[in-house]
Coordinates of C-alpha atoms in Angstrom, one line a residue:
M1 CA -30.8 0.9 0.6
E2 CA -31.1 -0.9 -2.7
P3 CA -29.0 0.4 -5.5
V4 CA -30.7 2.4 -8.3
K5 CA -29.6 1.0 -11.7
K6 CA -31.1 3.2 -14.5
S7 CA -29.6 4.9 -17.4
N8 CA -31.9 8.1 -16.9
R9 CA -30.5 11.4 -15.9
Y10 CA -31.2 12.7 -12.3
D11 CA -30.5 16.0 -11.0
M12 CA -29.0 16.7 -7.5
S13 CA -32.4 17.6 -6.0
T14 CA -33.8 14.1 -6.9
I15 CA -30.7 12.4 -5.6
G16 CA -30.8 14.6 -2.5
H17 CA -34.5 13.4 -2.0
W18 CA -33.4 9.8 -2.1
I19 CA -30.7 10.3 0.4
D20 CA -33.2 12.1 2.7
L21 CA -35.5 9.1 2.5
A22 CA -32.6 6.8 3.4
V23 CA -31.8 9.0 6.4
M24 CA -35.4 8.8 7.5
R25 CA -35.1 5.0 7.4
K26 CA -32.1 5.0 9.7
V27 CA -29.6 4.0 7.0
K28 CA -26.3 2.6 8.4
Q29 CA -24.3 2.3 5.2
L30 CA -24.6 4.5 2.1
D31 CA -22.7 3.8 -1.1
L32 CA -23.0 6.5 -3.9
D33 CA -21.6 6.4 -7.4
F34 CA -22.0 9.6 -9.5
H35 CA -21.6 9.5 -13.3
V36 CA -21.9 13.1 -14.3
I37 CA -23.2 13.8 -17.9
M38 CA -21.1 16.5 -19.5
D39 CA -23.4 18.8 -21.4
D40 CA -24.2 22.6 -21.5
D41 CA -25.5 22.4 -18.0
W42 CA -22.7 20.4 -16.7
N43 CA -21.3 21.1 -13.2
D44 CA -18.6 18.8 -11.8
I45 CA -19.2 19.8 -8.2
V46 CA -21.2 17.3 -6.1
M47 CA -22.8 18.7 -3.0
L48 CA -24.2 16.3 -0.3
P49 CA -27.4 17.3 1.5
R50 CA -27.2 18.7 5.1
C51 CA -29.5 15.9 6.3
L52 CA -26.5 13.6 6.5
V53 CA -25.0 15.8 9.2
D54 CA -28.0 15.1 11.4
C55 CA -28.3 11.4 10.6
D56 CA -27.8 9.5 13.8
S57 CA -27.5 6.1 12.3
L58 CA -25.0 6.4 9.4
E59 CA -21.8 4.5 10.1
V60 CA -20.3 3.8 6.6
L61 CA -20.2 6.2 3.7
K62 CA -18.6 5.4 0.4
L63 CA -18.5 7.9 -2.5
K64 CA -17.2 7.3 -6.0
L65 CA -17.4 10.4 -8.1
F66 CA -15.4 9.5 -11.3
G67 CA -13.3 12.7 -11.1
C68 CA -16.0 15.1 -10.0
S69 CA -15.3 17.6 -7.1
L70 CA -16.9 17.1 -3.7
S71 CA -18.2 20.1 -1.8
L72 CA -18.3 19.7 2.0
E73 CA -20.0 23.0 2.6
S74 CA -23.3 21.4 3.7
F75 CA -22.0 18.1 4.9
T76 CA -19.7 19.5 7.6
G77 CA -19.3 16.3 9.7
S78 CA -21.0 13.3 11.3
K79 CA -21.4 12.3 14.9
T80 CA -21.8 8.6 14.0
L81 CA -19.6 8.0 10.9
K82 CA -17.0 5.2 11.4
I83 CA -15.8 4.5 7.9
F84 CA -15.4 7.0 5.1
E85 CA -14.2 6.1 1.6
L86 CA -13.6 8.5 -1.2
D87 CA -12.9 7.0 -4.7
N88 CA -11.8 9.1 -7.6
V89 CA -12.9 12.4 -6.0
N90 CA -11.4 15.8 -6.7
L91 CA -10.7 17.6 -3.4
R92 CA -10.3 21.3 -3.9
D93 CA -10.7 23.0 -0.6
R94 CA -8.2 22.0 2.2
D95 CA -10.1 23.9 5.0
L96 CA -13.4 22.1 4.3
V97 CA -11.6 18.7 4.3
H98 CA -9.9 19.4 7.5
S99 CA -13.0 20.8 9.2
F100 CA -15.0 17.8 8.0
L101 CA -12.5 15.2 9.4
V102 CA -12.2 17.0 12.7
N103 CA -16.0 16.9 13.1
C104 CA -16.2 13.2 12.7
P105 CA -15.3 12.1 16.3
L106 CA -16.1 8.4 15.8
L107 CA -14.3 8.0 12.5
E108 CA -11.9 5.0 12.6
E109 CA -11.2 4.2 8.9
L110 CA -10.5 6.7 6.1
S111 CA -9.7 5.7 2.6
L112 CA -8.7 8.1 -0.2
I113 CA -8.5 6.1 -3.5
D114 CA -7.3 8.0 -6.6
C115 CA -8.3 11.2 -5.1
S116 CA -7.0 14.4 -6.8
T117 CA -5.3 16.6 -4.4
H118 CA -2.3 18.1 -6.4
N119 CA -3.9 21.5 -6.3
L120 CA -3.9 21.6 -2.5
D121 CA -0.9 23.3 -0.8
Y122 CA -1.5 20.8 2.0
L123 CA -3.9 18.0 3.0
D124 CA -4.5 17.8 6.7
I125 CA -5.9 14.7 8.2
S126 CA -6.8 15.3 11.9
C127 CA -9.2 12.9 13.6
P128 CA -9.3 12.1 17.2
N129 CA -10.2 8.5 16.9
L130 CA -8.8 7.6 13.5
K131 CA -7.1 4.2 13.5
T132 CA -6.6 3.3 9.8
P133 CA -5.9 5.8 7.0
R134 CA -5.4 4.4 3.5
I135 CA -4.1 6.6 0.7
N136 CA -3.8 5.0 -2.7
N137 CA -3.3 7.3 -5.7
R138 CA -1.6 4.8 -8.1
G139 CA -4.5 5.1 -10.7
L140 CA -3.8 8.8 -11.3
D141 CA -1.5 8.9 -14.3
Y142 CA -1.4 12.6 -14.4
Y143 CA 0.5 12.7 -11.1
I144 CA 3.7 11.7 -13.2
G145 CA 5.9 14.6 -12.7
E146 CA 3.7 16.2 -10.1
S147 CA 3.3 15.6 -6.3
F148 CA 0.3 14.2 -4.5
C149 CA 0.1 17.5 -2.7
E150 CA 2.6 20.0 -1.3
R151 CA 2.4 18.7 2.2
L152 CA 0.6 15.9 3.9
N153 CA -0.2 16.4 7.6
I154 CA -1.5 13.6 9.7
I155 CA -2.4 14.3 13.3
C156 CA -4.1 11.2 14.8
P157 CA -3.3 10.2 18.3
K158 CA -5.0 6.7 18.1
L159 CA -3.7 5.7 14.7
V160 CA -2.3 2.2 14.6
Y161 CA -2.1 1.3 10.9
L162 CA -1.1 3.5 7.9
E163 CA -1.2 2.5 4.2
Y164 CA 0.4 4.7 1.6
R165 CA 0.6 3.7 -2.0
G166 CA 1.4 5.7 -5.1
Y167 CA 2.9 9.2 -5.6
V168 CA 4.4 11.2 -2.8
A169 CA 3.7 14.6 -1.4
N170 CA 6.7 17.1 -1.4
H171 CA 6.7 17.2 2.4
F172 CA 5.4 15.0 5.3
S173 CA 4.5 15.8 8.9
F174 CA 2.9 13.2 11.1
D175 CA 2.0 13.1 14.8
V176 CA 1.1 9.4 15.1
Q177 CA 3.0 8.1 18.1
S178 CA 0.6 5.1 18.5
L179 CA 1.3 3.9 15.0
K180 CA 2.4 0.3 14.9
K181 CA 2.3 -0.8 11.3
A182 CA 3.0 1.0 8.1
V183 CA 2.8 -0.1 4.4
I184 CA 4.6 2.0 1.9
E185 CA 4.4 1.1 -1.8
L186 CA 5.5 4.1 -3.9
E187 CA 5.1 4.3 -7.6
D188 CA 8.2 3.9 -9.9
L189 CA 9.8 7.3 -9.2
G190 CA 13.0 6.9 -11.1
D191 CA 12.4 9.8 -13.4
I192 CA 11.2 12.1 -10.7
A193 CA 14.1 11.2 -8.5
V194 CA 16.5 12.2 -11.2
L195 CA 14.8 15.4 -12.1
D196 CA 13.9 16.6 -8.6
D197 CA 17.0 17.7 -6.6
N198 CA 15.0 17.7 -3.3
F199 CA 13.5 14.3 -3.8
D200 CA 16.0 12.6 -1.3
V201 CA 14.7 15.1 1.4
T202 CA 11.1 14.0 0.5
L203 CA 12.0 10.3 1.0
R204 CA 13.9 10.8 4.3
E205 CA 10.9 12.9 5.6
L206 CA 8.5 10.1 4.7
F207 CA 10.4 7.3 6.3
A208 CA 11.3 9.5 9.4
Q209 CA 7.6 9.9 10.1
V210 CA 7.2 6.1 10.5
S211 CA 10.6 5.3 12.0
H212 CA 9.0 4.2 15.3
V213 CA 6.7 1.5 13.9
E214 CA 7.0 -2.3 14.8
Y215 CA 6.0 -3.5 11.4
L216 CA 7.1 -2.1 8.1
S217 CA 6.1 -3.2 4.6
I218 CA 7.8 -1.6 1.6
H219 CA 7.8 -2.3 -2.1
C220 CA 10.7 -2.5 -4.6
H221 CA 9.9 0.9 -6.1
S222 CA 10.5 2.4 -2.6
I223 CA 13.9 0.7 -2.6
K224 CA 14.5 1.8 -6.1
S225 CA 13.9 5.4 -5.0
I226 CA 16.4 5.0 -2.2
A227 CA 18.9 3.5 -4.5
F228 CA 18.5 6.4 -7.0
N229 CA 19.5 8.9 -4.3
N230 CA 22.3 6.8 -2.9
F231 CA 21.4 7.4 0.7
P232 CA 24.4 7.2 3.1
E233 CA 23.6 5.1 6.2
E234 CA 24.2 8.1 8.6
V235 CA 21.4 10.1 7.1
F236 CA 18.8 7.3 6.7
P237 CA 16.3 7.1 9.5
S238 CA 16.8 4.5 12.2
F239 CA 14.0 2.0 13.1
P240 CA 14.7 1.2 16.7
N241 CA 11.4 -0.5 17.4
L242 CA 11.1 -2.4 14.2
K243 CA 10.3 -6.1 14.7
T244 CA 9.1 -7.2 11.3
L245 CA 10.2 -6.0 7.9
E246 CA 8.4 -7.2 4.8
I247 CA 10.1 -6.2 1.7
T248 CA 9.3 -6.8 -2.0
L249 CA 12.3 -6.2 -4.1
F250 CA 14.4 -7.0 -7.2
C251 CA 17.7 -8.8 -6.5
R252 CA 19.8 -6.0 -7.7
Y253 CA 18.7 -3.9 -4.7
M254 CA 20.5 -6.1 -2.1
D255 CA 22.7 -3.2 -1.0
D256 CA 19.7 -1.2 0.0
L257 CA 18.1 -4.1 1.8
V258 CA 21.4 -4.4 3.8
C259 CA 21.1 -0.6 4.6
L260 CA 17.7 -1.0 6.0
L261 CA 18.7 -4.0 8.1
K262 CA 21.6 -2.0 9.6
C263 CA 19.1 0.7 10.6
S264 CA 16.9 -1.9 12.3
P265 CA 18.9 -3.1 15.4
N266 CA 16.0 -4.9 17.0
L267 CA 14.6 -6.6 13.9
K268 CA 13.2 -10.1 14.7
S269 CA 11.6 -11.1 11.4
L270 CA 12.4 -10.5 7.7
H271 CA 9.9 -11.4 5.0
M272 CA 11.5 -11.1 1.6
I273 CA 9.4 -11.3 -1.6
I274 CA 11.6 -11.6 -4.8
I275 CA 9.8 -10.6 -8.0
D276 CA 12.7 -11.1 -10.5
V277 CA 10.7 -12.5 -13.4
G278 CA 13.0 -13.0 -16.4
I279 CA 16.2 -12.7 -14.3
T280 CA 19.4 -13.8 -16.1
P281 CA 22.1 -16.1 -14.9
E282 CA 24.5 -13.1 -14.7
E283 CA 22.0 -11.4 -12.4
V284 CA 21.8 -14.4 -10.1
E285 CA 25.5 -14.6 -9.9
T286 CA 25.6 -10.9 -9.0
F287 CA 23.0 -11.4 -6.3
I288 CA 24.8 -14.3 -4.8
D289 CA 28.1 -12.5 -4.8
E290 CA 26.6 -9.5 -3.1
F291 CA 24.7 -11.6 -0.6
D292 CA 27.7 -13.9 0.1
E293 CA 29.9 -11.0 1.5
V294 CA 30.3 -12.1 5.1
E295 CA 28.8 -9.1 6.9
R296 CA 25.7 -9.0 4.5
R297 CA 25.0 -12.7 4.8
T298 CA 25.4 -12.7 8.5
L299 CA 23.2 -9.6 8.9
T300 CA 20.5 -10.9 6.7
C301 CA 20.4 -14.5 7.7
V302 CA 20.0 -13.7 11.4
H303 CA 16.6 -12.2 10.6
L304 CA 15.4 -14.0 7.6
K305 CA 12.3 -16.0 8.5
R306 CA 10.2 -16.1 5.3
V307 CA 11.0 -16.0 1.5
E308 CA 8.3 -15.9 -1.2
F309 CA 8.6 -16.2 -5.0
P310 CA 5.4 -14.9 -6.3
K311 CA 4.4 -15.7 -10.0
F312 CA 6.9 -18.5 -10.0
S313 CA 7.1 -20.5 -13.3
G314 CA 9.8 -23.0 -12.6
E315 CA 12.7 -20.6 -13.5
K316 CA 16.1 -22.3 -12.8
E317 CA 17.6 -18.9 -12.0
L318 CA 15.1 -18.3 -9.1
L319 CA 15.7 -21.9 -7.9
A320 CA 19.4 -21.0 -7.7
I321 CA 18.6 -18.1 -5.4
A322 CA 16.2 -20.3 -3.4
R323 CA 18.9 -23.0 -3.0
F324 CA 21.4 -20.3 -1.8
L325 CA 19.0 -18.8 0.7
L326 CA 18.1 -22.3 2.1
E327 CA 21.8 -23.1 2.4
H328 CA 22.6 -20.0 4.5
G329 CA 19.2 -19.1 6.1
N330 CA 19.6 -20.7 9.5
A331 CA 16.6 -18.9 10.9
L332 CA 14.4 -19.5 7.9
E333 CA 10.9 -20.9 8.8
E334 CA 9.1 -20.8 5.5
M335 CA 9.8 -20.6 1.8
V336 CA 6.8 -20.2 -0.6
F337 CA 6.7 -20.8 -4.3
G338 CA 3.5 -19.2 -5.7
W339 CA 2.6 -20.4 -9.2
S340 CA 0.2 -18.2 -11.3
N341 CA 0.2 -20.5 -14.4
K342 CA -2.3 -23.3 -13.7
D343 CA -0.9 -25.6 -16.5
K344 CA 2.7 -25.3 -15.3
Y345 CA 1.7 -25.7 -11.7
H346 CA 0.1 -29.1 -12.5
T347 CA 2.9 -30.3 -14.8
Q348 CA 6.0 -28.9 -13.1
S349 CA 5.4 -28.1 -9.4
M350 CA 5.8 -31.6 -8.0
D351 CA 9.1 -32.2 -9.9
T352 CA 10.3 -28.7 -8.8
M353 CA 9.6 -29.4 -5.2
N354 CA 11.2 -32.8 -5.4
E355 CA 14.3 -30.9 -6.5
V356 CA 14.0 -28.4 -3.7
S357 CA 13.6 -31.1 -1.2
N358 CA 17.1 -32.3 -2.0
F359 CA 18.7 -28.9 -1.3
Y360 CA 20.8 -28.6 1.8
K361 CA 18.9 -26.5 4.4
A362 CA 20.6 -24.7 7.2
S363 CA 17.4 -24.5 9.2
L364 CA 16.0 -27.8 10.3
S365 CA 12.5 -26.4 10.8
V366 CA 12.1 -24.6 7.4
K367 CA 8.9 -25.5 5.5
V368 CA 8.9 -25.3 1.8
I369 CA 5.4 -24.6 0.3
T370 CA 4.3 -24.7 -3.3
L371 CA 0.9 -23.3 -4.2
L372 CA -1.3 -22.2 -7.0
K373 CA -2.4 -18.5 -6.8
I374 CA -5.6 -17.8 -8.8
D375 CA -6.4 -14.3 -9.8
T376 CA -9.9 -13.6 -8.5
S377 CA -10.0 -9.9 -9.2
D378 CA -12.1 -8.0 -11.7
S379 CA -10.0 -6.5 -14.5
S380 CA -11.1 -3.1 -13.5
E381 CA -9.8 -3.4 -10.0
T382 CA -6.5 -1.7 -9.0
D383 CA -5.5 -4.4 -6.6
T384 CA -5.0 -8.1 -7.4
S385 CA -6.5 -10.5 -4.9
C386 CA -5.3 -14.1 -5.1
S387 CA -6.5 -17.3 -3.5
S388 CA -4.7 -20.5 -3.0
E389 CA -6.2 -23.4 -4.8
S390 CA -4.0 -26.1 -3.2
D391 CA -0.6 -26.3 -1.7
T392 CA 2.1 -28.9 -1.0
S393 CA 4.5 -28.7 1.9
F394 CA 8.0 -30.3 2.4

């Protein structure tokens, strides 16, 4: 169905007629963006027509409502829907959301992007065949000081991948025994962690729900939240099945990285992304001192296989950290320097890599890569996508 690009106003009956025509033509993918005009007759509730329930061809449905509420009273489910994406949608009725998802037996991918749910006492995601739920509420600034919702329940027996980015619910309850891979990227929750006495319980609940995964990716703000609450090792969840840990962190959170490593007895691969732009020589010295403690160095170097320095600009401080990790990373397979400044890449990268090539390397098989990462995203997008223009290996 070709997109309608007009500045005219259309009422819901007209839009419903268009949707009905699309259904009659056996539409497989339907993308709808609603810009509601706020006037005297304004109603922020969008109701989808019932014809979508009976549509036997629809596989992909994407709705972007720019903060409007979605009513699922008429659209109660779909027998054919496989991918469902909600972007900037206000979800008000927990029971209708639950009922809709239960009545989508073939749904495999669910994305909730900047969806308002903080008025719900709980959000229940129960789908018999759901494999990939993505929750990303980082674009909702008014969640600061509030929770995503009171409780997030996920009951999906075939789920294999979970992506959770942004602000947290107050409580978590998952039944996802088939889950293999989890990506957790919390917002900077420092102020909330200080103000909320129960925040440590929230974090422990969240990590406990994914403690059986084989792959875990977490961001520095997740580590920062752990650091704020000073989790003792004995109460932090164990990750007995974890094989690969990808962690994006600041150097000052080495203590908490070590805590995670101690809780992961069967870890095979550690991917560490260091994002300390503007790091001082004093911070480098502190990092090396903390890392160089025998138990920590041994524990980390046994697993460390990949190190990445994104947005690298030739900083001598980060080169000092790279040198230290190369000297002690006897299992290291790859070290990546990602340059985001095109001019610096072309003028400095070769000299920098020549310098790195002279560093002592504990691993004989380590590959050092320098590449230029070009930002190809639109400025209005939440996520930044990068592509490599060129790379050099040593």
